[in-house]
Every structure is written in structure tokens, then in C-alpha cells.
CSV table of C-alpha atoms (C1' of nucleotides) in Angstrom, one decimal:
chain,number,residue,atom,x,y,z
A,236,MET,CA,102.0,102.3,19.3
A,237,PRO,CA,100.0,104.7,17.5
A,238,LYS,CA,97.2,106.6,18.8
A,239,ARG,CA,95.3,103.4,20.4
A,240,VAL,CA,91.4,103.8,18.8
A,241,ASP,CA,88.4,102.6,20.1
A,242,HIS,CA,87.3,99.8,17.0
A,243,GLU,CA,83.9,99.7,18.8
A,244,GLU,CA,83.8,102.8,17.8
A,245,ARG,CA,85.0,103.6,14.7
A,246,ARG,CA,82.7,100.0,13.5
A,247,THR,CA,80.0,101.4,14.8
A,248,GLN,CA,81.3,105.3,13.2
A,249,ILE,CA,81.6,103.1,9.7
A,250,ALA,CA,78.3,101.2,9.7
A,251,GLU,CA,76.3,103.8,10.2
A,252,ALA,CA,77.7,105.3,7.1
A,253,LEU,CA,76.6,101.9,5.6
A,254,VAL,CA,72.8,102.0,6.2
A,255,ARG,CA,73.1,106.0,5.5
A,256,VAL,CA,74.0,105.7,2.1
A,257,ALA,CA,72.0,102.0,2.7
A,258,GLY,CA,68.7,104.0,2.4
A,259,ARG,CA,69.1,106.6,0.3
A,260,CYS,CA,71.0,104.4,-2.9
A,261,GLY,CA,69.7,100.9,-1.9
A,262,LEU,CA,71.3,98.1,0.0
A,263,HIS,CA,72.1,96.6,-3.1
A,264,ALA,CA,74.1,99.3,-4.5
A,265,VAL,CA,76.6,99.9,-1.7
A,266,GLY,CA,80.4,99.5,-2.6
A,267,MET,CA,83.1,99.5,-0.3
A,268,ARG,CA,84.1,103.0,-1.9
A,269,ASP,CA,80.2,104.3,-1.6
A,270,VAL,CA,80.2,103.2,2.6
A,271,ALA,CA,83.8,104.4,2.5
A,272,ALA,CA,83.6,107.7,1.1
A,273,GLU,CA,79.8,108.5,3.3
A,274,ALA,CA,81.7,107.2,6.6
A,275,GLY,CA,84.8,110.0,5.3
A,276,VAL,CA,88.0,107.4,5.6
A,277,SER,CA,89.2,105.8,2.6
A,278,LEU,CA,88.7,102.6,1.2
A,279,ARG,CA,91.9,100.9,3.6
A,280,LEU,CA,89.6,101.7,7.0
A,281,VAL,CA,86.5,99.7,5.9
A,282,GLN,CA,88.7,97.5,4.6
A,283,TYR,CA,91.1,97.0,8.2
A,284,TYR,CA,87.7,97.0,10.9
A,285,PHE,CA,86.1,95.0,8.9
A,286,GLN,CA,88.1,92.3,6.7
A,287,SER,CA,85.6,91.8,4.2
A,288,LYS,CA,82.1,92.9,2.5
A,289,GLU,CA,80.6,90.6,4.7
A,290,LYS,CA,81.5,90.7,7.4
A,291,LEU,CA,80.2,94.5,6.7
A,292,LEU,CA,77.0,93.3,6.0
A,293,HIS,CA,76.8,90.9,9.1
A,294,TYR,CA,77.3,94.1,11.5
A,295,GLY,CA,75.2,96.4,9.5
A,296,LEU,CA,72.6,94.9,10.3
A,297,GLN,CA,73.7,93.9,13.5
A,298,HIS,CA,73.8,97.1,13.8
A,299,LEU,CA,70.6,98.3,12.2
A,300,ALA,CA,68.7,96.1,14.9
A,301,GLU,CA,70.1,97.3,17.8
A,302,ARG,CA,69.8,101.3,16.6
A,303,PHE,CA,65.7,99.9,15.6
A,304,GLY,CA,65.7,99.1,19.2
A,305,GLU,CA,66.5,101.7,21.1
A,306,ARG,CA,64.2,104.0,18.7
A,307,ALA,CA,61.5,102.1,19.3
A,308,ALA,CA,62.3,102.6,23.8
A,309,ALA,CA,62.4,106.3,22.7
A,310,ARG,CA,59.3,105.8,21.5
A,311,VAL,CA,57.4,104.4,24.3
A,312,ARG,CA,59.4,106.5,26.7
A,313,ALA,CA,57.9,109.9,25.1
A,314,ALA,CA,55.0,108.2,25.8
A,315,GLY,CA,55.4,110.3,29.0
A,316,ASP,CA,55.9,107.7,32.7
A,317,ASP,CA,54.5,104.5,32.9
A,318,PRO,CA,51.9,105.4,30.1
A,319,GLU,CA,48.7,102.4,29.2
A,320,PRO,CA,49.3,98.7,27.1
A,321,ARG,CA,47.9,100.3,24.7
A,322,VAL,CA,49.4,103.8,24.1
A,323,MET,CA,53.0,101.2,24.4
A,324,VAL,CA,52.0,98.7,21.9
A,325,GLU,CA,51.3,101.9,19.5
A,326,ALA,CA,54.3,103.5,19.4
A,327,VAL,CA,56.1,100.5,19.2
A,328,LEU,CA,54.2,99.8,15.9
A,329,LYS,CA,53.9,103.0,15.1
A,330,ALA,CA,58.1,103.2,15.9
A,331,SER,CA,58.4,100.3,12.8
A,332,LEU,CA,56.1,102.5,10.1
A,333,PRO,CA,58.4,104.8,7.7
A,334,THR,CA,57.0,107.7,8.6
A,335,ASP,CA,59.5,109.8,8.7
A,336,GLU,CA,63.1,109.7,7.3
A,337,GLU,CA,64.6,107.6,10.3
A,338,GLY,CA,62.1,105.6,9.8
A,339,ARG,CA,62.1,105.0,5.9
A,340,THR,CA,66.2,104.3,5.9
A,341,PHE,CA,65.2,101.7,8.9
A,342,HIS,CA,62.1,99.7,6.7
A,343,LEU,CA,64.0,99.7,3.5
A,344,VAL,CA,67.6,98.8,4.1
A,345,TYR,CA,66.1,95.8,7.8
A,346,THR,CA,64.2,94.8,4.3
A,347,SER,CA,66.2,94.4,2.1
A,348,TYR,CA,68.2,92.5,4.7
A,349,ALA,CA,65.7,90.2,4.9
A,350,VAL,CA,65.7,89.5,1.5
A,351,LEU,CA,69.3,89.0,1.2
A,352,SER,CA,68.9,86.6,3.4
A,353,VAL,CA,67.0,84.3,2.0
A,354,THR,CA,69.2,83.9,-0.8
A,355,ASP,CA,72.8,84.6,1.2
A,356,GLN,CA,73.5,81.7,3.5
A,357,ALA,CA,75.4,83.2,5.3
A,358,LEU,CA,72.8,86.4,6.5
A,359,ALA,CA,70.1,84.5,7.1
A,360,ALA,CA,71.9,82.2,9.9
A,361,GLN,CA,71.8,86.2,12.1
A,362,SER,CA,69.5,87.8,13.9
A,363,PHE,CA,66.3,87.3,11.5
A,364,ILE,CA,64.4,85.2,14.2
A,365,ASP,CA,65.7,86.0,17.3
A,366,LYS,CA,64.8,90.0,16.5
A,367,PRO,CA,61.3,89.7,15.8
A,368,VAL,CA,60.2,87.1,17.7
A,369,ALA,CA,61.9,89.7,19.9
A,370,ALA,CA,59.6,91.9,19.0
A,371,GLU,CA,56.9,89.8,19.5
A,372,ASP,CA,56.4,88.2,22.7
A,373,ALA,CA,56.9,92.6,23.8
A,374,VAL,CA,54.0,93.0,22.6
A,375,THR,CA,52.2,89.6,23.3
A,376,GLY,CA,53.4,91.2,26.9
A,377,LEU,CA,51.8,94.1,26.9
A,378,LEU,CA,48.4,91.8,25.7
A,379,GLN,CA,49.2,89.6,28.2
A,380,LYS,CA,50.1,92.5,30.8
A,381,ALA,CA,46.3,94.4,29.0
A,382,GLN,CA,43.9,91.8,29.3
A,383,GLU,CA,45.1,90.7,32.7
A,384,ALA,CA,44.2,94.0,34.3
A,385,HIS,CA,40.9,93.6,31.9
A,386,LEU,CA,41.5,96.3,29.3
A,387,THR,CA,40.9,94.5,26.4
A,388,ARG,CA,38.2,93.2,24.9
A,389,PRO,CA,37.0,89.5,26.5
A,390,GLY,CA,38.5,86.4,24.2
A,391,MET,CA,41.7,88.3,22.8
A,392,ASP,CA,44.3,85.8,21.7
A,393,ALA,CA,47.3,87.7,22.5
A,394,ARG,CA,50.3,85.7,21.4
A,395,LEU,CA,47.5,86.4,17.5
A,396,GLU,CA,47.4,90.2,18.3
A,397,ALA,CA,50.6,90.1,18.3
A,398,ILE,CA,51.8,88.3,15.5
A,399,SER,CA,48.7,90.4,12.9
A,400,LEU,CA,49.4,93.6,14.3
A,401,LEU,CA,53.2,93.2,13.6
A,402,ALA,CA,53.0,91.2,10.1
A,403,MET,CA,50.2,94.8,9.2
A,404,ALA,CA,52.2,96.9,10.5
A,405,ALA,CA,55.1,95.1,8.6
A,406,GLY,CA,52.9,95.3,4.9
A,407,LEU,CA,51.6,98.7,5.6
A,408,GLY,CA,55.5,100.1,5.8
A,409,THR,CA,56.6,98.5,2.9
A,410,SER,CA,52.8,100.1,1.0
A,411,ILE,CA,54.4,103.8,2.5
A,412,LEU,CA,57.8,102.5,1.0
A,413,VAL,CA,56.7,102.5,-2.0
A,414,GLY,CA,54.2,105.2,-1.7
A,415,GLN,CA,51.7,102.9,-2.4
A,416,ARG,CA,49.8,104.3,0.9
A,417,SER,CA,51.1,106.9,2.7
A,418,ALA,CA,51.3,107.5,6.1
A,419,GLU,CA,48.4,108.5,8.3
A,420,SER,CA,46.3,105.4,6.6
A,421,ALA,CA,48.6,103.3,7.3
A,422,ALA,CA,48.4,104.5,11.1
A,423,ALA,CA,44.2,105.4,11.2
A,424,VAL,CA,44.4,101.5,10.1
A,425,LEU,CA,46.7,100.8,12.6
A,426,ASP,CA,44.9,102.4,15.1
A,427,HIS,CA,41.1,100.4,14.3
A,428,HIS,CA,42.9,97.4,15.1
A,429,LEU,CA,44.1,98.6,18.5
A,430,ASN,CA,40.5,99.7,19.2
A,431,ARG,CA,39.2,96.9,18.3
A,432,ILE,CA,41.7,94.7,21.1
A,433,PHE,CA,41.7,97.9,23.9
A,434,ARG,CA,37.8,98.1,25.0
A,435,GLY,CA,36.8,101.6,26.5
A,436,ASN,CA,37.8,104.7,25.2
A,437,GLY,CA,35.1,105.3,22.5
A,438,HIS,CA,33.8,102.4,20.1
A,439,ASP,CA,35.9,100.3,18.3
A,440,LYS,CA,34.0,102.0,14.6
A,441,ALA,CA,34.5,105.7,12.6
A,442,LEU,CA,35.8,107.3,16.1
A,443,SER,CA,38.5,108.3,12.7
A,444,THR,CA,41.1,111.5,12.6
A,445,THR,CA,39.6,113.2,15.4
A,446,PRO,CA,41.6,112.9,18.9
A,447,ARG,CA,38.8,112.9,21.3
A,448,SER,CA,39.5,115.2,23.8
A,449,ALA,CA,37.1,115.1,26.4
A,450,PRO,CA,38.2,111.9,28.9
A,451,GLY,CA,36.9,108.3,27.7
A,452,PRO,CA,33.9,106.7,30.3
A,453,ALA,CA,35.0,106.9,33.6
A,454,HIS,CA,36.9,103.2,33.4
B,225,MET,CA,63.8,86.5,-44.5
B,226,PRO,CA,65.3,83.9,-41.5
B,227,LYS,CA,62.5,81.8,-39.8
B,228,ARG,CA,60.4,85.0,-38.2
B,229,VAL,CA,60.0,84.7,-34.3
B,230,ASP,CA,57.1,85.7,-32.3
B,231,HIS,CA,59.5,87.8,-29.6
B,232,GLU,CA,56.4,88.4,-27.9
B,233,GLU,CA,56.5,84.8,-27.1
B,234,ARG,CA,61.0,84.7,-26.8
B,235,ARG,CA,60.9,87.4,-23.9
B,236,THR,CA,58.4,86.0,-21.8
B,237,GLN,CA,60.4,83.3,-22.1
B,238,ILE,CA,62.9,85.0,-21.1
B,239,ALA,CA,61.3,86.5,-18.6
B,240,GLU,CA,60.8,83.7,-16.9
B,241,ALA,CA,64.3,82.6,-16.8
B,242,LEU,CA,65.3,85.6,-14.7
B,243,VAL,CA,62.2,84.6,-12.2
B,244,ARG,CA,64.1,81.8,-12.5
B,245,VAL,CA,67.2,82.8,-10.8
B,246,ALA,CA,65.8,85.3,-9.4
B,247,GLY,CA,64.3,83.4,-6.4
B,248,ARG,CA,66.7,80.7,-6.8
B,249,CYS,CA,70.1,83.9,-5.9
B,250,GLY,CA,67.8,86.5,-5.1
B,251,LEU,CA,67.0,89.4,-7.5
B,252,HIS,CA,69.9,91.2,-6.7
B,253,ALA,CA,72.0,88.4,-8.2
B,254,VAL,CA,70.3,88.1,-11.6
B,255,GLY,CA,72.6,89.4,-14.4
B,256,MET,CA,72.2,88.6,-18.5
B,257,ARG,CA,74.3,86.4,-18.2
B,258,ASP,CA,72.6,84.3,-15.5
B,259,VAL,CA,69.4,84.6,-17.3
B,260,ALA,CA,70.1,84.2,-21.0
B,261,ALA,CA,72.0,80.8,-19.2
B,262,GLU,CA,68.6,79.6,-18.1
B,263,ALA,CA,66.7,80.1,-20.8
B,264,GLY,CA,68.6,78.4,-22.5
B,265,VAL,CA,70.0,81.1,-25.2
B,266,SER,CA,72.6,82.8,-25.8
B,267,LEU,CA,73.3,86.2,-23.8
B,268,ARG,CA,73.4,87.7,-27.4
B,269,LEU,CA,69.6,87.3,-27.9
B,270,VAL,CA,68.8,88.8,-23.9
B,271,GLN,CA,70.2,91.9,-25.5
B,272,TYR,CA,67.9,91.1,-28.4
B,273,TYR,CA,64.9,91.1,-27.5
B,274,PHE,CA,65.6,93.2,-25.2
B,275,GLN,CA,67.8,96.5,-25.9
B,276,SER,CA,69.7,96.8,-21.7
B,277,LYS,CA,69.0,95.1,-18.9
B,278,GLU,CA,66.3,97.7,-17.2
B,279,LYS,CA,63.6,96.5,-19.9
B,280,LEU,CA,63.9,93.2,-19.1
B,281,LEU,CA,63.9,93.5,-15.9
B,282,HIS,CA,61.1,96.2,-15.9
B,283,TYR,CA,59.8,93.6,-18.7
B,284,GLY,CA,60.5,91.0,-15.3
B,285,LEU,CA,57.9,93.3,-12.9
B,286,GLN,CA,55.3,93.2,-15.5
B,287,HIS,CA,55.8,89.6,-16.5
B,288,LEU,CA,55.3,88.4,-12.7
B,289,ALA,CA,51.5,90.7,-11.6
B,290,GLU,CA,50.3,89.1,-14.5
B,291,ARG,CA,51.3,85.4,-14.2
B,292,PHE,CA,50.8,86.1,-9.5
B,293,GLY,CA,47.3,86.7,-10.5
B,294,GLU,CA,46.5,83.9,-13.1
B,295,ARG,CA,47.6,82.2,-9.9
B,296,ALA,CA,45.4,83.9,-7.4
B,297,ALA,CA,41.8,83.5,-10.2
B,298,ALA,CA,43.0,79.6,-11.0
B,299,ARG,CA,42.6,79.4,-6.6
B,300,VAL,CA,39.6,81.6,-7.0
B,301,ARG,CA,38.2,78.9,-9.7
B,302,ALA,CA,39.9,75.9,-7.3
B,303,ALA,CA,37.3,76.3,-5.3
B,304,GLY,CA,34.5,75.1,-7.1
B,305,ASP,CA,32.4,77.4,-9.4
B,306,ASP,CA,30.0,80.6,-7.3
B,307,PRO,CA,31.6,80.0,-3.9
B,308,GLU,CA,30.4,81.7,-1.0
B,309,PRO,CA,32.6,85.3,-0.4
B,310,ARG,CA,35.0,84.3,2.2
B,311,VAL,CA,35.7,81.4,0.2
B,312,MET,CA,36.9,83.4,-2.6
B,313,VAL,CA,39.1,85.9,-0.6
B,314,GLU,CA,40.5,83.2,1.1
B,315,ALA,CA,42.2,81.8,-1.5
B,316,VAL,CA,43.2,85.6,-2.9
B,317,LEU,CA,44.6,85.7,0.6
B,318,LYS,CA,46.6,82.5,0.9
B,319,ALA,CA,47.2,82.7,-3.3
B,320,SER,CA,49.8,85.9,-1.8
B,321,LEU,CA,51.7,83.4,0.9
B,322,PRO,CA,54.2,81.5,0.4
B,323,THR,CA,53.3,78.4,0.6
B,324,ASP,CA,54.7,75.8,-2.7
B,325,GLU,CA,58.0,76.6,-4.3
B,326,GLU,CA,55.6,79.4,-6.8
B,327,GLY,CA,54.2,81.3,-4.1
B,328,ARG,CA,57.8,81.4,-2.6
B,329,THR,CA,59.9,83.4,-5.5
B,330,PHE,CA,56.5,85.1,-6.0
B,331,HIS,CA,57.1,87.2,-3.3
B,332,LEU,CA,60.7,87.6,-3.1
B,333,VAL,CA,61.4,88.2,-6.1
B,334,TYR,CA,58.4,90.8,-6.2
B,335,THR,CA,59.6,92.2,-2.5
B,336,SER,CA,63.3,92.7,-4.3
B,337,TYR,CA,61.1,94.5,-7.0
B,338,ALA,CA,59.4,96.5,-4.3
B,339,VAL,CA,63.0,97.1,-2.4
B,340,LEU,CA,64.5,98.1,-5.4
B,341,SER,CA,61.5,100.8,-6.4
B,342,VAL,CA,61.8,102.4,-3.9
B,343,THR,CA,65.3,103.5,-5.1
B,344,ASP,CA,65.3,102.7,-8.6
B,345,GLN,CA,62.9,105.5,-10.2
B,346,ALA,CA,62.6,104.1,-13.2
B,347,LEU,CA,61.0,100.6,-11.7
B,348,ALA,CA,58.7,103.1,-9.1
B,349,ALA,CA,56.1,104.8,-11.6
B,350,GLN,CA,55.0,101.0,-13.0
B,351,SER,CA,52.7,98.8,-11.7
B,352,PHE,CA,54.0,99.5,-7.4
B,353,ILE,CA,50.9,101.8,-7.3
B,354,ASP,CA,48.2,99.8,-9.5
B,355,LYS,CA,48.4,96.7,-8.8
B,356,PRO,CA,48.5,96.3,-5.7
B,357,VAL,CA,45.6,99.4,-5.2
B,358,ALA,CA,43.6,96.3,-8.7
B,359,ALA,CA,43.6,93.2,-5.1
B,360,GLU,CA,43.2,95.3,-2.4
B,361,ASP,CA,39.7,97.4,-4.9
B,362,ALA,CA,38.6,93.0,-6.2
B,363,VAL,CA,38.8,92.3,-1.2
B,364,THR,CA,37.2,95.3,-1.1
B,365,GLY,CA,34.8,94.5,-3.5
B,366,LEU,CA,34.3,91.0,-2.4
B,367,LEU,CA,33.8,92.3,1.2
B,368,GLN,CA,31.2,94.7,0.4
B,369,LYS,CA,29.5,92.0,-2.0
B,370,ALA,CA,29.8,89.9,1.2
B,371,GLN,CA,28.5,92.7,3.8
B,372,GLU,CA,25.4,93.6,1.7
B,373,ALA,CA,24.3,88.8,1.9
B,374,HIS,CA,25.1,89.7,5.2
B,375,LEU,CA,27.0,87.3,5.4
B,376,THR,CA,29.2,89.9,7.6
B,377,ARG,CA,29.6,91.0,11.2
B,378,PRO,CA,28.3,93.9,11.3
B,379,GLY,CA,29.9,97.2,11.2
B,380,MET,CA,32.5,95.8,9.3
B,381,ASP,CA,34.4,98.6,6.7
B,382,ALA,CA,35.0,97.1,3.9
B,383,ARG,CA,38.0,98.8,1.7
B,384,LEU,CA,39.1,98.6,6.0
B,385,GLU,CA,39.2,95.3,6.5
B,386,ALA,CA,40.9,94.3,3.3
B,387,ILE,CA,43.8,96.7,3.8
B,388,SER,CA,44.5,95.5,6.3
B,389,LEU,CA,43.3,91.7,5.1
B,390,LEU,CA,46.1,92.0,3.1
B,391,ALA,CA,49.1,93.6,4.8
B,392,MET,CA,49.1,91.5,7.2
B,393,ALA,CA,50.0,88.4,4.5
B,394,ALA,CA,51.9,90.4,2.9
B,395,GLY,CA,53.7,91.1,6.3
B,396,LEU,CA,53.1,87.4,7.4
B,397,GLY,CA,54.4,86.3,3.8
B,398,THR,CA,58.2,87.8,4.9
B,399,SER,CA,58.4,86.7,8.5
B,400,ILE,CA,57.4,82.6,6.8
B,401,LEU,CA,60.1,83.7,3.7
B,402,VAL,CA,62.4,83.9,6.1
B,403,GLY,CA,62.4,80.7,7.9
B,404,GLN,CA,60.8,82.7,11.2
B,405,ARG,CA,57.1,81.5,10.8
B,406,SER,CA,55.4,78.4,9.4
B,407,ALA,CA,53.1,78.8,6.2
B,408,GLU,CA,50.8,76.9,8.5
B,409,SER,CA,51.2,79.2,11.1
B,410,ALA,CA,50.6,82.3,8.9
B,411,ALA,CA,47.5,80.7,7.4
B,412,ALA,CA,46.2,80.0,10.6
B,413,VAL,CA,46.5,84.3,12.0
B,414,LEU,CA,44.8,85.1,8.4
B,415,ASP,CA,41.9,82.6,9.1
B,416,HIS,CA,41.7,83.9,12.5
B,417,HIS,CA,41.3,87.0,10.6
B,418,LEU,CA,38.2,85.9,8.3
B,419,ASN,CA,36.5,84.4,11.0
B,420,ARG,CA,36.3,87.5,12.5
B,421,ILE,CA,34.9,88.8,10.2
B,422,PHE,CA,32.9,86.4,8.2
B,423,ARG,CA,29.5,85.4,10.5
B,424,GLY,CA,28.5,82.2,10.5
B,425,ASN,CA,30.6,79.3,10.5
B,426,GLY,CA,30.4,78.6,13.9
B,427,HIS,CA,32.4,80.3,17.2
B,428,ASP,CA,35.7,83.2,15.6
B,429,LYS,CA,37.9,81.6,18.0
B,430,ALA,CA,39.5,78.4,18.9
B,431,LEU,CA,39.0,75.9,15.6
B,432,SER,CA,42.4,75.9,15.6
B,433,THR,CA,43.5,73.9,13.9
B,434,THR,CA,40.8,70.5,13.0
B,435,PRO,CA,39.7,71.8,9.7
B,436,ARG,CA,36.2,71.3,9.8
B,437,SER,CA,34.4,68.0,8.3
B,438,ALA,CA,30.5,68.1,8.8
B,439,PRO,CA,29.0,71.2,6.8
B,440,GLY,CA,28.3,73.7,8.4
B,441,PRO,CA,24.5,75.1,8.7
B,442,ALA,CA,22.7,74.9,6.9
B,443,HIS,CA,23.0,78.5,4.9
C,40,DA,C1',68.2,82.3,-57.9
C,41,DC,C1',69.6,86.1,-55.3
C,42,DG,C1',69.7,89.6,-52.5
C,43,DT,C1',68.2,91.5,-48.7
C,44,DT,C1',66.8,92.0,-43.9
C,45,DG,C1',65.7,89.1,-39.7
C,46,DA,C1',67.9,86.0,-35.5
C,47,DT,C1',71.6,84.1,-33.9
C,48,DG,C1',76.3,82.9,-32.0
C,49,DG,C1',80.9,85.1,-30.7
C,50,DT,C1',84.2,88.5,-28.8
C,51,DA,C1',85.8,92.7,-27.3
C,52,DC,C1',85.9,96.6,-23.8
C,53,DG,C1',85.4,100.5,-20.8
C,54,DG,C1',83.9,100.0,-16.3
C,55,DC,C1',83.2,99.3,-11.4
C,56,DT,C1',83.7,95.8,-7.7
C,57,DG,C1',85.8,93.1,-3.2
C,58,DT,C1',90.3,92.5,-2.1
C,59,DA,C1',95.6,91.7,-1.1
C,60,DC,C1',99.3,94.2,-0.9
C,61,DC,C1',103.3,97.7,0.2
C,62,DA,C1',104.1,101.4,2.1
C,63,DT,C1',104.4,105.2,5.4
C,64,DG,C1',103.1,108.8,10.2
C,65,DA,C1',102.2,108.2,14.5
C,66,DT,C1',103.6,106.2,19.3
C,67,DG,C1',104.1,104.7,23.5
C,68,DG,C1',107.0,101.2,26.4
C,69,DT,C1',111.8,100.5,26.9
D,90,DA,C1',116.1,107.5,21.9
D,91,DC,C1',114.6,103.6,19.2
D,92,DC,C1',112.0,101.2,17.1
D,93,DA,C1',107.9,97.8,17.8
D,94,DT,C1',102.8,97.7,16.5
D,95,DC,C1',98.6,100.1,15.5
D,96,DA,C1',96.9,103.0,12.8
D,97,DT,C1',96.6,105.0,8.0
D,98,DG,C1',96.7,105.7,3.3
D,99,DG,C1',97.2,104.5,-2.0
D,100,DT,C1',97.5,101.7,-5.1
D,101,DA,C1',98.1,97.2,-8.4
D,102,DC,C1',94.8,93.5,-9.9
D,103,DA,C1',91.5,90.1,-11.4
D,104,DG,C1',86.9,88.8,-12.4
D,105,DC,C1',82.8,90.4,-12.8
D,106,DC,C1',79.2,93.1,-15.7
D,107,DG,C1',76.1,95.5,-18.9
D,108,DT,C1',77.1,96.7,-23.3
D,109,DA,C1',78.7,97.4,-28.6
D,110,DC,C1',80.5,95.2,-32.6
D,111,DC,C1',81.3,92.3,-36.4
D,112,DA,C1',79.9,88.0,-38.3
D,113,DT,C1',77.0,84.0,-39.5
D,114,DC,C1',73.1,81.6,-41.2
D,115,DA,C1',68.2,80.7,-42.5
D,116,DA,C1',64.5,82.5,-45.6
D,117,DC,C1',61.2,85.4,-48.1
D,118,DG,C1',59.6,88.8,-51.6
D,119,DT,C1',60.8,90.0,-56.2
DNA sequence: ACGTTGATGGTACGGCTGTACCATGATGGT
DNA sequence: ACCATCATGGTACAGCCGTACCATCAACGT
């Protein structure tokens, strides 16, 4: 036999090429030849590891969701060891905002997939329900934990706020993508609502951009 | 000369065909032949009234935004003469939710255009900034009016809440589209936030689904 | 009355796309 | 040492797409 190649590795390499070119030219414009060129392999190879374009797209979405989860987890870790719930929620939400090139690609390509899945039932059957529900559950869990620790305003509905925050982040992300809004102003909107949900750290209004360096009133 | 035809009317007819087929098969999948067949005209006619596909898409987006504005206005009018600000805001927000077939098509095709415009600069130059900003201004104005009439909770930032509500409606709309959430639960989320923003009409929590048939406390 | 001009139909062409087929190194088991 | 087999390359094919070209019919101005 010839050199045995790790198929999963090659598939990952090609899938990442797919995401890159989709982020650059739009998912609708990607052809198998573009993916092959971006990955530095021949068209035949893409055919070899994915039998059809449909399977390539399928795997690409799976890979994208995975990478996005890793990105969010990394953001949370970057917030330090055992961070406050609010910081964790903030990290997750802002990871989904297209503030950098990676986030831009994620949001654009993911939205493209979402639009595709509406009319393409083969994509719809996939992870367009599971993944967001998982994110919703995660944020809901964080909010509930915070609620149990009395870190939130009284009378908060954890799941409802989680849904609201995620939907808002998604909507804001799209408006950033189309150039309607700046990433900073979108982040400010999210901050406002986090201030509304969580107690402490001062009032919920008009703390605007200036980060309070002084510690808030001792819990 | 032959029968003089109203070009604008024909263009509208074709543009509506474009929106219909895009809502059915996805904007990425629409070809000029599909549009022609849907409009009941020949391919040549589509070429005749729009010189290129790019111009057709351009006009289609313009038409879509226009029709969406009319839809929202109709919803507001349907709320009665001189309705409360809250009812008007609610009408605008829920008009953008894909609760019926028309709304589904609007949201899907509009989102498709948004995704396209990110990578297609010819589309980006168009109304993807003006239109949403107009909506944002409109909702902001309504909230400010309500605030001046002391119909809102104190300390509300009208523009910030307008941005939040619109972003949330957009995000919720997409989640409805992909089948993740029901239209009713999305509407409930919006209701919650309207209850949070506006004062009166009972408490802001747990009025859940039961519509209050009894009239609220006399203004 | 007639010819110019607007509206429409049919069709062909070049390019691109996904897929299939054939060929050929490279390598490990026997 | 050899051959079966994995990995890879090149290329051809059918189909669709947007666009362009040519033809035709109808009607208004003169």
C-alpha cells in the first residue's frame, strides 16, 4: 500500500479551505475547484475525500460549528480561572459577534448555511437545531447559576433572557456584517442588557464606555 | 409603434416573481429562466426589462424593501386609529417576524440579500444601510414619543431599546426560519421586552400566553 | 397606407460546474 | 520481488447559466 494518509486530517484541511473561501467570496460562490485550490490540492482529491459537493457542505457546516464552539470556549478560558458568570456570558456572546476576521467569517458562513438550510432539506436535517439549542442551554445554565448565587436582578427568567441575548447577538452580528453598525456599538448594546440582568457593578444605565477601574461597592 | 407597455408595471411583475421563486427555492438557486417562468413571460422579456441579472437582483431588493415597508405600515394601520405607541411598536416588530408565508419569504429573501451584499459590493452599495436605519429611527421615534407621554419605565434609552428590539426580532426571525423556535415563543419573547420597556398594563412578568381580554386600567 | 419603432419569441454560444472515468506513482504485506 | 491497493493527477462529459443575436408582430405618426 502507499503512504496511508489520515483521512480525517485531510478532510479537516479541505473543510477549512471551504470555510476560508466561503468567508471571502460567499458560500454561494464556492465551487469544488475553488476549495481545491484554496486547500492546495487537486480537484480530484476533494472528490476523493468527499464524494459529492453536498457531503462537502455537510461536513463543512459540522466543522464550522465545532470550530465556533472552540472559539467560544477559548474566549471563556481567556477570561481567567473561575470567572464571574457575567464575564462568561459576555465572552460567549461576544465570541459570536463578528469583531475580528475569524468572527466575521464565522457569522457570514454560518448565516449562509442557515439560509441554505431553509430550502435545502439535506442541510436542514443537520445541526441547525441541536447547536443553537446547546448554546441556549449553556447560557441559560450560566444565568441560572448566577441567579442562585443572587448575582442577578430579582425576577429574572433565565431561559427567556438567554434566548433574548443570543437572538440579539445574532441580529447585531448581521448588522455589523452588512456595515450598518460598528462592532463597538453592538458590544455596548449587549453590555447594557448584561447590566440590566446582572446586579451590582453600579447602575444599569449610562456607564457607557468608561470601564470602572474602581471596584464596585463590596458585594 | 406597437402597444406601449408600462415598463414599471412589468418590472414590478417580474420582480415579484423573483421574490416568489426566491422564497420557494432560495435566492442562490434562482436563475433568469426560473423568474421568467414564474412571471409567465419569456426569458427574453426578463432580459428586455432588466439588462442583466445584477440589475434584476438590484431591483428585486429595492422592491422587497418597499413591499416590506408597506406590510409593516398595513400592520400598524390594522391596529386601529391612533393606537398606543406600544401597539405600534409591537406591530412593526411582529411584521418582521416570519409568522405567515409572506413574512417567511420576506425574512428569508432579505437575509439572503444581506448575506450576498457582504461579498457582492454592487449590492452592498444599495439600501442595506438606509432601510434598517430608517426602521431604527422609526422605532426610536415611537419610543421617544411614548417616553414623553410617560408611558415607559423611567430611565429608558429609546434608541438603544429600538436597536435591541430590532436586532432581537431579526435574530428570532432567523431561528423561526430554520425551525429552531416557534413563531409563538418568539412573539412571547418580544412581548416580554415590550412589557419591560412600557409601564402599565400589568406586571412585566408571567403574563405568558393568555391574552387579557379585559381592558386594562383606564389609561 | 406605410414604414419606423417598441415589444416579444426563439435560439445559439461560451463558460462554468459537479461528476465520472482512466491513468499512475507509491508503498506495504507476503 | 512482486502485486494488490491506497492516494493522487489529469481530463472529458453532460448540463445549466447568463448573455447576445436574429426574427417577427403590432401599432402609431406622418
